[in-house]
Coordinates of C-alpha atoms and ligand atoms in Angstrom, one line a residue:
X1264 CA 0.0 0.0 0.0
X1265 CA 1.3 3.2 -0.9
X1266 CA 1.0 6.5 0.8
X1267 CA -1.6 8.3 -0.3
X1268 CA -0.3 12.4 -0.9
X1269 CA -3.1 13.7 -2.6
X1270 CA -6.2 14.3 -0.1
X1271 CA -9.1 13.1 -1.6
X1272 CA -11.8 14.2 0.9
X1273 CA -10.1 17.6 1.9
X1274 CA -9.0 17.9 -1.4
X1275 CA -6.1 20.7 -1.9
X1276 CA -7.5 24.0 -2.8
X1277 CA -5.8 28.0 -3.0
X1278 CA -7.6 29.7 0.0
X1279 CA -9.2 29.2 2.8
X1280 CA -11.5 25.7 1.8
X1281 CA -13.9 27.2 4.3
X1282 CA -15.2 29.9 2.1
X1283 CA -17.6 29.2 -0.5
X1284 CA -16.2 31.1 -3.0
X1285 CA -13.5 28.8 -2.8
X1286 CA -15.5 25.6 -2.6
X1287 CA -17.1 26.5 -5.8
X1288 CA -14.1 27.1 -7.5
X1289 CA -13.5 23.1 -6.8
X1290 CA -16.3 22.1 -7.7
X1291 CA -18.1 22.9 -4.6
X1292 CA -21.9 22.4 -4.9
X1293 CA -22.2 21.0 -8.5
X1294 CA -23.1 17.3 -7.0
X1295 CA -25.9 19.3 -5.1
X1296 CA -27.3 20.9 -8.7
X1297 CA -26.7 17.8 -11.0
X1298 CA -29.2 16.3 -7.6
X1299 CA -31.3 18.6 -8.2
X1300 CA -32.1 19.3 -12.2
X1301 CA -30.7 15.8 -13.6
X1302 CA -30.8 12.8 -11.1
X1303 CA -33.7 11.0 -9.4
X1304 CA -33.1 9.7 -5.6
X1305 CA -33.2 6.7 -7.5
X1306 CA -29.9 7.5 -9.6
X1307 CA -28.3 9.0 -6.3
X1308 CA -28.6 5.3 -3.8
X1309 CA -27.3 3.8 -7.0
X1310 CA -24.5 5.9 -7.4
X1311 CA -23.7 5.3 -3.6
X1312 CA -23.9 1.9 -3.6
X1313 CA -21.6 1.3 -6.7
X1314 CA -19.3 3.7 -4.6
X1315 CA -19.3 0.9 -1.6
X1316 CA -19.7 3.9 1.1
X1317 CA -19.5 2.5 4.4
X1318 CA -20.6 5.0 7.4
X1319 CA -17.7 6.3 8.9
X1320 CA -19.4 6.9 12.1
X1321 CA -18.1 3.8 14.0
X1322 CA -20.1 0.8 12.2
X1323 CA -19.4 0.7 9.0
X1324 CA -22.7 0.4 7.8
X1325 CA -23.0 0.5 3.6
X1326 CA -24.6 4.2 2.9
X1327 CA -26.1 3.5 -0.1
X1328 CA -28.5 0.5 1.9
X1329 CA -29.4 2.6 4.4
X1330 CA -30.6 5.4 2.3
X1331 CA -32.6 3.0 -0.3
X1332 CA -34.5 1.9 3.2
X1333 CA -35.4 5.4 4.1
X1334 CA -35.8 6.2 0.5
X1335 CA -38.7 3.6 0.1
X1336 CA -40.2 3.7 3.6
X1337 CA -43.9 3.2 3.2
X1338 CA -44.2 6.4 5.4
X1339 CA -43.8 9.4 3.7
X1340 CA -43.2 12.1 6.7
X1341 CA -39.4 11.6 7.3
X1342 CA -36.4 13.1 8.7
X1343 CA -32.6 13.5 8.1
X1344 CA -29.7 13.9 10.9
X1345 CA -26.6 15.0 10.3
X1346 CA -24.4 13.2 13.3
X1347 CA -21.8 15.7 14.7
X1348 CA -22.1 14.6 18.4
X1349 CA -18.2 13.3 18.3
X1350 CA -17.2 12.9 22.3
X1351 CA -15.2 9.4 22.0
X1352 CA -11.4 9.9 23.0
X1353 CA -8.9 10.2 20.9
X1354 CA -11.5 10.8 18.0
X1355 CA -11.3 14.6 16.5
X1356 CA -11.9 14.0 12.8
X1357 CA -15.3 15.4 12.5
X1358 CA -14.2 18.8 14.5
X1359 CA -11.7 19.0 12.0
X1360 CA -14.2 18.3 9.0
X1361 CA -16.6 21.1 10.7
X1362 CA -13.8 23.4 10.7
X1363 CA -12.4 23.2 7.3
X1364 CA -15.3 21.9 4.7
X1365 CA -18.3 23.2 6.3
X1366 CA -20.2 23.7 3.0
X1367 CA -19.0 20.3 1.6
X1368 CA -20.6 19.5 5.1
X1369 CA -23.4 20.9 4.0
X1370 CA -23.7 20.3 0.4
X1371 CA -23.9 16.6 1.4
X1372 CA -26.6 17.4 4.0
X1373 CA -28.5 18.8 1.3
X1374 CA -28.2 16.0 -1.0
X1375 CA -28.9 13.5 1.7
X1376 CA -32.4 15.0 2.6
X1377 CA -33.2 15.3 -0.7
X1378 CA -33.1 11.8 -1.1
X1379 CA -34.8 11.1 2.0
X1380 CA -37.5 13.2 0.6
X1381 CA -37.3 14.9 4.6
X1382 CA -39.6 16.8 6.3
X1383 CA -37.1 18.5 8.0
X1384 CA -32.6 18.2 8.3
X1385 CA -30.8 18.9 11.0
X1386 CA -27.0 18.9 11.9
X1387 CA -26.9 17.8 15.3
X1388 CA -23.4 19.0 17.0
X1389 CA -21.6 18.5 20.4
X1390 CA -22.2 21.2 22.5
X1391 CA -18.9 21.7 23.2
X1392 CA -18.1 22.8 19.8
X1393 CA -18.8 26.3 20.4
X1394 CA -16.6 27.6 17.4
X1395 CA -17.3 25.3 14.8
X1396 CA -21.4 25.8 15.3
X1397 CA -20.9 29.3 14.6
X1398 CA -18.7 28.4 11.7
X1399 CA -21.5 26.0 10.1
X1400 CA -24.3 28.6 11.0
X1401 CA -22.0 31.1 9.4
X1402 CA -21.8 28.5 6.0
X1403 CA -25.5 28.2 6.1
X1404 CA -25.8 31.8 5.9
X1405 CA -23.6 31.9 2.7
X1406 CA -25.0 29.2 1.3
X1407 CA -28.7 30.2 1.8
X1408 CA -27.6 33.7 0.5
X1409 CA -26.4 32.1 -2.6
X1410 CA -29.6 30.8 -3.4
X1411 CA -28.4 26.9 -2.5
X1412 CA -30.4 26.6 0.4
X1413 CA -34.7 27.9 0.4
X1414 CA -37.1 27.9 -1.6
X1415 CA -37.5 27.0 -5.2
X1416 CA -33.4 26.3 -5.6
X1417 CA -32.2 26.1 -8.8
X1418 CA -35.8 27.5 -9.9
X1419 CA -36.8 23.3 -9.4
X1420 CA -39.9 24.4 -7.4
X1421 CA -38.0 22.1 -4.8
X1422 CA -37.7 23.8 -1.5
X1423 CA -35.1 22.8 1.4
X1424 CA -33.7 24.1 4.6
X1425 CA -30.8 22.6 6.7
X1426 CA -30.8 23.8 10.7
X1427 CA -27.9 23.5 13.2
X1428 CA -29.0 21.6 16.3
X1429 CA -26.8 22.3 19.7
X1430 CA -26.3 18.8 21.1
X1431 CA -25.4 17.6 23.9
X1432 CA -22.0 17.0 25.5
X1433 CA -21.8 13.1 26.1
X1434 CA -20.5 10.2 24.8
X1435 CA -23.7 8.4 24.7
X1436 CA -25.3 11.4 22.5
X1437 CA -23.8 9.9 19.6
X1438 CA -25.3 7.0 20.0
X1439 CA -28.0 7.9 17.1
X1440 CA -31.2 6.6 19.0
X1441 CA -29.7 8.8 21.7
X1442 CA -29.2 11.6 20.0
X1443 CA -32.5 11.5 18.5
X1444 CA -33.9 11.3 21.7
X1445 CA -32.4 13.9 23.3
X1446 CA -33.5 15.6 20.1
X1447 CA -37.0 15.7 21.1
X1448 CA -36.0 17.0 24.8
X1449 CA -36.1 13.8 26.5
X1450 CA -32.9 12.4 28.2
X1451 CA -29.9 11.0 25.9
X1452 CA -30.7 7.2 26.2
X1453 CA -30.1 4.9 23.4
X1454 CA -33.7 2.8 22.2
X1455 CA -33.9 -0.7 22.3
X1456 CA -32.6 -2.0 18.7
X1457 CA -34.3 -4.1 17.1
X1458 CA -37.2 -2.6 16.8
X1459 CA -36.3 0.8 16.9
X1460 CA -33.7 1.4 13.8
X1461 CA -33.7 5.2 13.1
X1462 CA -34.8 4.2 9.6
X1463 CA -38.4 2.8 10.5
X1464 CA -38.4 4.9 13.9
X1465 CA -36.6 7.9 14.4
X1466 CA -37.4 11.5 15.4
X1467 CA -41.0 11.7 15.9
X1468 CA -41.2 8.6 15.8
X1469 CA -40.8 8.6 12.0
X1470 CA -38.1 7.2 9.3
X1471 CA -35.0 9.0 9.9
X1472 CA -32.1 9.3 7.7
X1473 CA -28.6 9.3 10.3
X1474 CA -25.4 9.7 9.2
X1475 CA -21.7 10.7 10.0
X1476 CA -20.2 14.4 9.2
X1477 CA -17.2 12.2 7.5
X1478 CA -19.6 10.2 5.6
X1479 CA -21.5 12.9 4.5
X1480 CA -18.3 14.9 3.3
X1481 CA -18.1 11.6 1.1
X1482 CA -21.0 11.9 -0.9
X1483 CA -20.8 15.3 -3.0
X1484 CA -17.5 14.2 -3.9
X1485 CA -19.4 10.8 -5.3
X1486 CA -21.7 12.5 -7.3
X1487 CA -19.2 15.1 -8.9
X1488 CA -16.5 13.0 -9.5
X1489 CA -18.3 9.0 -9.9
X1490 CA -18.7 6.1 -7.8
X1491 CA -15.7 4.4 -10.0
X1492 CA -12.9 7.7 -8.8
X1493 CA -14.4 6.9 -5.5
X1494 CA -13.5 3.1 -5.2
X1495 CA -9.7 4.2 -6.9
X1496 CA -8.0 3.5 -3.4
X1497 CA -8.8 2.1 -0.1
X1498 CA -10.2 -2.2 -0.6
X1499 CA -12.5 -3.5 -2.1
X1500 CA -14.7 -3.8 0.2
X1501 CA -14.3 -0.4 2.0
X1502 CA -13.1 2.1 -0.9
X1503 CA -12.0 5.4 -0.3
X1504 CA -10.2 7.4 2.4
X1505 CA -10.5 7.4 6.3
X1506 CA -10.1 10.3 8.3
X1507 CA -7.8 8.8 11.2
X1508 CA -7.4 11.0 14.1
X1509 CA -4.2 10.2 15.8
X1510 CA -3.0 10.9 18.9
X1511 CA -0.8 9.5 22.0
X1512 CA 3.1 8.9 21.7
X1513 CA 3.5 10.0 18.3
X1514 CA 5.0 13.2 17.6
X1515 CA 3.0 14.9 14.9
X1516 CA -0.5 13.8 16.6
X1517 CA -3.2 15.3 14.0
X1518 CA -6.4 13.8 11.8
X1519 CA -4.9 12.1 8.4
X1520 CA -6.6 11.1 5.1
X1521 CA -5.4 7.6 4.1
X1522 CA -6.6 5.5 1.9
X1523 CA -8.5 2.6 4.0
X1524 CA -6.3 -0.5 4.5
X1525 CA -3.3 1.5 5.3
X1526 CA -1.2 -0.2 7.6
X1527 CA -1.2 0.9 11.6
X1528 CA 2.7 1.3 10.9
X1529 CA 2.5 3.5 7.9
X1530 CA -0.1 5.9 9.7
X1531 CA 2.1 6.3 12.8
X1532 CA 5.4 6.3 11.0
X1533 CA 4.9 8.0 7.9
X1534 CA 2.3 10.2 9.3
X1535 CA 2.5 10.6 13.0
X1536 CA 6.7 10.9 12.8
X1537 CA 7.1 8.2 15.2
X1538 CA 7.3 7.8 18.7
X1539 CA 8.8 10.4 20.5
X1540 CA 12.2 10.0 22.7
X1541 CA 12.9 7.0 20.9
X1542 CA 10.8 4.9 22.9
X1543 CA 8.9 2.1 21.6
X1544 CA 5.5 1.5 20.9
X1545 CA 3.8 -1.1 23.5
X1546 CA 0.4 -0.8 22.2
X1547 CA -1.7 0.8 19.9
X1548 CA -5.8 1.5 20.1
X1549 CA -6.7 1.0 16.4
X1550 CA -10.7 2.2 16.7
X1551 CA -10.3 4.0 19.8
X1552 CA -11.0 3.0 23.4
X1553 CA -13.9 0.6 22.6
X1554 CA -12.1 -1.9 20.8
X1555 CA -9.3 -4.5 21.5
X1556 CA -5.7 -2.9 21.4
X1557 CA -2.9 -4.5 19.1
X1558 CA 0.7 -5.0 20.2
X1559 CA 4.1 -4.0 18.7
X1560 CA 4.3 -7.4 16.5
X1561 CA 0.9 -6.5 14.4
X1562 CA 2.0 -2.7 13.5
X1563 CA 1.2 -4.1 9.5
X1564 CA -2.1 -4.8 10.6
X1565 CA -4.0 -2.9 7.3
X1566 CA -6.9 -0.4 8.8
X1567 CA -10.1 -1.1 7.2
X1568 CA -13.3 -2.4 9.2
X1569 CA -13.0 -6.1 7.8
X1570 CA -9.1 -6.5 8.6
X1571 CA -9.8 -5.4 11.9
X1572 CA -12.5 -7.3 12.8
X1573 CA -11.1 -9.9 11.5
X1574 CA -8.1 -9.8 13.3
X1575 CA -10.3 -9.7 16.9
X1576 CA -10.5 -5.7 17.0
X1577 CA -12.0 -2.9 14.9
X1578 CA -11.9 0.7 13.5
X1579 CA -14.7 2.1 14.9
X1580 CA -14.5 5.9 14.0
X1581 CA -10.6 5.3 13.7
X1582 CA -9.5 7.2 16.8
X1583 CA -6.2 5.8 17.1
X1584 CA -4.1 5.8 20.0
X1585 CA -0.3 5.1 20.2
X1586 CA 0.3 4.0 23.8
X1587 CA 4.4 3.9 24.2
X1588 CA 6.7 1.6 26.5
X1589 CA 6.9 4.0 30.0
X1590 CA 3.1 4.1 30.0
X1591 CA 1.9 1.7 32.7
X1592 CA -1.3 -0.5 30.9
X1593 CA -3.1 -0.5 34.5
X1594 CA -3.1 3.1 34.7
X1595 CA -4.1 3.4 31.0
X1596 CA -6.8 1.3 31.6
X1597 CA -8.0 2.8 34.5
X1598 CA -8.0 5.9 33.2
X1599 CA -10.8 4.8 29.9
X1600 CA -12.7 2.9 32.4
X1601 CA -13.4 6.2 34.8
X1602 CA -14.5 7.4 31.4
X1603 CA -16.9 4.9 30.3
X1604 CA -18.1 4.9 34.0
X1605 CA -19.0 8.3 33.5
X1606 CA -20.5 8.2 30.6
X1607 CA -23.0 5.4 30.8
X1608 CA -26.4 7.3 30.8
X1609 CA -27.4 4.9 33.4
X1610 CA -30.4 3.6 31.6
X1611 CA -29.5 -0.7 31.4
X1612 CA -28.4 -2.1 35.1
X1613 CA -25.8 -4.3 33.6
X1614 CA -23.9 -0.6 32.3
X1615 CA -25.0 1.3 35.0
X1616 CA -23.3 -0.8 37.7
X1617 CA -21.0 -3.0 35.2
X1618 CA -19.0 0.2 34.3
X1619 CA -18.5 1.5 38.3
X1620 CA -17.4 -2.0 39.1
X1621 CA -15.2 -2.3 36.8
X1622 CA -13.9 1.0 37.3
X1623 CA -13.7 0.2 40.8
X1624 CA -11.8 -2.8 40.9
X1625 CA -9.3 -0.7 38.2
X1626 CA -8.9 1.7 40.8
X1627 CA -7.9 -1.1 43.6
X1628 CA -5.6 -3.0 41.2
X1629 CA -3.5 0.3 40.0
X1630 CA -3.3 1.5 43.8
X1631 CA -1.1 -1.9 44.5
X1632 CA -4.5 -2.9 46.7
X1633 CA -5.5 -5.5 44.5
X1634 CA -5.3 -9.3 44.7
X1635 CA -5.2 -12.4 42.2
X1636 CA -9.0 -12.8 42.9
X1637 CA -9.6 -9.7 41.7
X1638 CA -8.4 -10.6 38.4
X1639 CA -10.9 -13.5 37.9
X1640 CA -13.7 -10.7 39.2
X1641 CA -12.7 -8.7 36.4
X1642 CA -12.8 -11.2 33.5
X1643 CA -15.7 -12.5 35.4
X1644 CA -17.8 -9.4 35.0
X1645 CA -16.9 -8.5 31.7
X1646 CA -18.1 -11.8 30.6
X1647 CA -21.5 -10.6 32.6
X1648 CA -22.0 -7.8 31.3
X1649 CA -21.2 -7.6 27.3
X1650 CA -23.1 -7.2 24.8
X1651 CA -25.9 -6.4 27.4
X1652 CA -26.8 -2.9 27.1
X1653 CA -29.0 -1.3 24.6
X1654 CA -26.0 0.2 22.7
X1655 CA -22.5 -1.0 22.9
X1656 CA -20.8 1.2 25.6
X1657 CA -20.6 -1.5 28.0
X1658 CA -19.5 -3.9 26.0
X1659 CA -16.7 -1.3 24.6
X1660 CA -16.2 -0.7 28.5
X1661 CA -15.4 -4.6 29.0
X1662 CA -13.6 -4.8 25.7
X1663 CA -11.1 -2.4 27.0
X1664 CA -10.2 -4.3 30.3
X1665 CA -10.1 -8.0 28.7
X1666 CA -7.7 -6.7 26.1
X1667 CA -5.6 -5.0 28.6
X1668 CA -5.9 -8.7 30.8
X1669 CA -4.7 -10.9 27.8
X1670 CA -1.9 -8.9 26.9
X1671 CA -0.3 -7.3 29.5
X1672 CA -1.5 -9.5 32.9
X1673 CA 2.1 -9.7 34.0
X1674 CA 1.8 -5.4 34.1
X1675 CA -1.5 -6.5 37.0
X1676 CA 0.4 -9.4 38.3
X1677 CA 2.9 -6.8 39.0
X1678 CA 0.8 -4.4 40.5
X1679 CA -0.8 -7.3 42.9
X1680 CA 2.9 -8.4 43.5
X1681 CA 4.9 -5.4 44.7
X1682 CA 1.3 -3.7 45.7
X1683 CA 2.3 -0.9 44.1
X1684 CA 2.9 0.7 40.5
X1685 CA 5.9 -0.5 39.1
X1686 CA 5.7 2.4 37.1
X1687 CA 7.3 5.6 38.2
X1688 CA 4.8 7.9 39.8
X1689 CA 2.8 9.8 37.6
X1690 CA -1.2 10.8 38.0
X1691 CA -4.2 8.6 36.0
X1692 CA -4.2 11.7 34.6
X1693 CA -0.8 11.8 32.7
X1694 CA -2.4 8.3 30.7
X1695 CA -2.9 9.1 27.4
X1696 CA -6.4 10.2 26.9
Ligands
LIG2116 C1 -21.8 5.1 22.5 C2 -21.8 5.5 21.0 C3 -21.4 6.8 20.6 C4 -21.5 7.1 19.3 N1 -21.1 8.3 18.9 C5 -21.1 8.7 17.6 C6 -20.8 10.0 17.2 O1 -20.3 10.8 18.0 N2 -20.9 10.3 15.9 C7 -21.3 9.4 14.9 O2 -21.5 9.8 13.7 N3 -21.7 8.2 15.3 C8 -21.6 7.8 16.6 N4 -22.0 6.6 17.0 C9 -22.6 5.7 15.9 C10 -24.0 6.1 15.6 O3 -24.9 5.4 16.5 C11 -24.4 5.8 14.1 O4 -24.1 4.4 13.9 C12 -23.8 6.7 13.1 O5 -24.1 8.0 13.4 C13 -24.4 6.3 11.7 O6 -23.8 7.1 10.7 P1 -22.9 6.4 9.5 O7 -23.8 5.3 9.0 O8 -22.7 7.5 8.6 O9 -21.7 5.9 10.2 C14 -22.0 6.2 18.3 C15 -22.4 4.9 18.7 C16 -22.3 4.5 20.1 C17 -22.7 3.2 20.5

């Protein structure tokens, strides 16, 4: 595989890429007009699924599918929701999307409600991105001034409007059923799924058309350019680019367009500069803290959703984090399972109570007040409580601690051992996060 210089998704403009003056000179909204005057929604899912989209949003869901559903939904009132509610660790890609291709952003957001045939479209974003809300509202603006967005666009007789939603600040809130709840000012829980898929039951109760900000930023580029440019790089089963946001013990930490299947060394050599000190990697999070870790030995591990999972992890939103040799794994650990235990939404008793346990019995082991029994409590519960909750966090939560178990037990054994860190003293804090 080789290094991909050329940015596809963020392509390489003169300017500021922000501005829609020059978007357009790229290209920027043509997809959106061709949408309009020349293609049916029909001609758009098929366009998408030749490309192969997969949703970049953690599950690697095939776009195209998921809009034909919505598309031909037997109820007509529906809905679209542009997912910006990014709060995982380690994961920054969409911020940086938000920042730099708002109206690419948008144009996508555009294209997907039209297709949807929605009632109403909404980009739902983490409260805690202050700046780049006012940076999308700002884009709207231009855009709607330019005749893109309201009524009658490209004299069609099609009218459309695109709003910015102020989400909430958790983790769970991304979860789409959560998101959609919290949407309709109830508390950000995830629904029960099956039956409650956003495509037969989402806001209002009604079809609902979800989707990443990276996936979405996909799309125009699609239509403008064709499903076959699209599937020129990445695999062949998940074409294109990945936004990898990359963080920990490298030393040029940063969000990266690579083709999907690059390898795990090439991103945090090639990319990330290596580890800095001239330490040495001990383990790397490949989709963030949800998913099992890989070790030194499997740096040529390719990054796409199928290599992953097949190899016993996954990509998730590809929030990758280099962990290097001084970092204690107990302290690591501890420190993503405070966060998972404060960010379960409380809802399912396995997740509510799974996550402070586990959290708990971290916090004994990594304070040298652990014993060997508490080992076995540890796998015991994680075996109790995944795959139990109505979305994954606690299985992500229990993920995280068996991985950290199978390959580094001699770091707990230690711990139990000398009942203290062997690691010199440092805060949780200091963990990479
Ligand atoms: C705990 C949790 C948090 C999530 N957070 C996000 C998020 O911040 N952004 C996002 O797009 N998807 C998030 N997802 C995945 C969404 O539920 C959903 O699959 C995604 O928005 C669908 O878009 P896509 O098909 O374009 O990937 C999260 C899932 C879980 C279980």
């Amino acid at each position: 595989m080789s290094t991909l210089l050329e940015p596809r998704l963020v392509h390489k403009v003169e300017g500021n890429p922000w501005d829609i003056a020059t978007y357009m000179k790229v290209g920027g909204y043509e997809a959106w007009k061709k949408c309009v005057t020349q293609l049916t929604p029909e001609q758009i899912v098929q366009e998408l699924k030749s490309s192969g989209l997969r949703g970049r949003g953690g599950a690697g869901f095939p776009t195209g599918v998921k809009w034909d559903k919505v598309l031909n939904h037997r109820v007509k009132e529906r809905y679209f929701v542009c997912n910006a509610g990014e709060h995982e660790p380690g994961t920054f890609k969409d911020r940086h999307l938000l920042k730099t291709v708002p109206h690419q952003l948008i144009e996508g957001c555009l294209i997907a409600s039209l297709t949807a045939r929605a009632k109403a479209s909404f980009i739902y974003v983490n409260h805690e991105y202050h700046e780049e809300r006012e940076n999308l509202k700002k884009a709207l603006a231009e855009a709607r001034q330019r005749g893109f967005i309201g009524k009658n666009v490209f004299g069609s007789g099609i009218d459309i409007d695109l709003e910015v939603f102020e989400g909430h600040g958790s983790y769970v809130a991304g979860e789409e059923t959560a998101m959609l709840e919290s949407m309709q000012g109830r508390p950000a829980m995830p629904r029960q799924k099956p039956p409650f898929y956003p495509t037969d039951f989402g806001l209002y109760g009604k079809p609902t058309l979800v989707n990443n900000v990276e996936t979405l930023c996909n799309i125009p580029r699609i239509l403008y350019k064709g499903a076959s440019w699209f599937t020129e790089v990445g695999t062949e089963k998940c074409p294109g680019t990945m936004m990898f946001s990359l963080s920990g013990a490298v030393n040029r930490p940063g969000v990266y367009e690579m083709p999907m299947g690059v390898s795990i060394r090439e991103l945090v050599e090639t990319c990330g500069g290596g580890v800095p000190g001239g330490r040495k990697i001990k383990a790397v999070f490949p989709g963030g803290p949800a998913f099992s870790m890989v070790t030194a030995d499997q740096l040529d591990l390719p990054m796409d959703f199928d290599s992953l999972k097949k190899a016993g992890t996954g990509l998730g939103s590809a929030g990758v984090i280099v962990v290097d040799d001084a970092t204690c794994m107990v302290r690591q650990t501890l420190k993503f399972s405070n966060f998972f235990k404060g960010e379960s939404c409380g809802q399912c008793p396995p997740c509510r109570m799974g996550t402070i346990n586990l959290a708990t019995l971290m916090t004994k082991i990594e304070a040298g007040e652990g014993t060997q029994k508490d080992l076995d409590s540890l796998l015991q519960l994680c075996g109790f409580v995944k795959g139990t909750g109505y979305c994954t966090l606690v299985t992500g939560a229990s993920v995280l601690v068996q991985s950290s178990l199978k390959l580094f037990r001699h770091e707990f054994e230690e711990h139990i051992r000398l009942q203290r860190c062997p690691f010199p003293a440092a805060p949780v804090e200091a963990a990479v996060h």
